[in-house]
Amino acid sequence: MAVSKASREKKRDPKASLTLLWGEQEQPRRGPKPSLTAERIVAGAIAIADAEGLDAVSMQRVAADLGVTTMALYRYFPGKAELTDLMVDSALGVPSEAVAEAHGWRAGLTEWARQCWALYRRHPWILTATAMRRQLMGPNQLTWLDAALNALAPAGLTAAQQHDTVLLIIGHIRSLAQQLVHADEEGNEEWNRLAGEVLERHGHRFPALAAAIAAGAFDPHGGDPLDFGLDRILDGIAHLIDHP
């Protein structure tokens, strides 16, 4: 009987991931410095994911690209799940000092959001790697959260409101990133053509939609897609601060 891919994959070991994320694994005390390191493995895996997506990353593929045996990788990582946790934390890095140096909570959060948005565009696979599961957070991820909360600290919000604000912003960023993942110019053109034909035949049933399309609601527009939603979120937070 054939064994499914899911059944072959080793279940994530949260303790192993946390140990690796926080550098708490035991280090060899003697012997020559190994040519292969966890950092080199993670960098190789990120390069594959950036070029071909997270599905292309496997222990076998990473080992082949690094010119080592697959078993050599298992000396550092129990499996792909734990490797992915470190890929995420490594790819995120930390926000620049511009966040802390911004004047005011709004400027700080805007800078934070722009830097975060840039990361999702550089590494779109992060969306998949952090979706639909409780994410184990490493030092870099916690640094991002800490920077956002620090930017909000002078605003006078409660701790829960600060956290909810960060969740709103990251949710907006992830929604935009999801659209980019599925962006396909040729497919979009075909969809627009077919949708236009449907509305020509049935537009009278959807007058508000037909009017919006005719007025250019769905036409490409300049500017960063992050701006409109981010500004509206921050406008709402400003109102909350002024009217607690």
Coordinates of N, CA, C and O in Angstrom, one line a residue, residues 11 33 217:
K11 N 6.6 14.5 12.4 CA 5.9 15.5 13.1 C 6.9 16.5 13.7 O 7.9 16.1 14.2
K33 N 36.7 22.4 13.4 CA 35.5 23.2 13.2 C 34.8 22.6 11.9 O 35.4 22.4 10.9
A217 N -13.0 51.3 -10.6 CA -12.7 50.8 -9.2 C -11.6 49.7 -9.2 O -10.8 49.6 -8.3

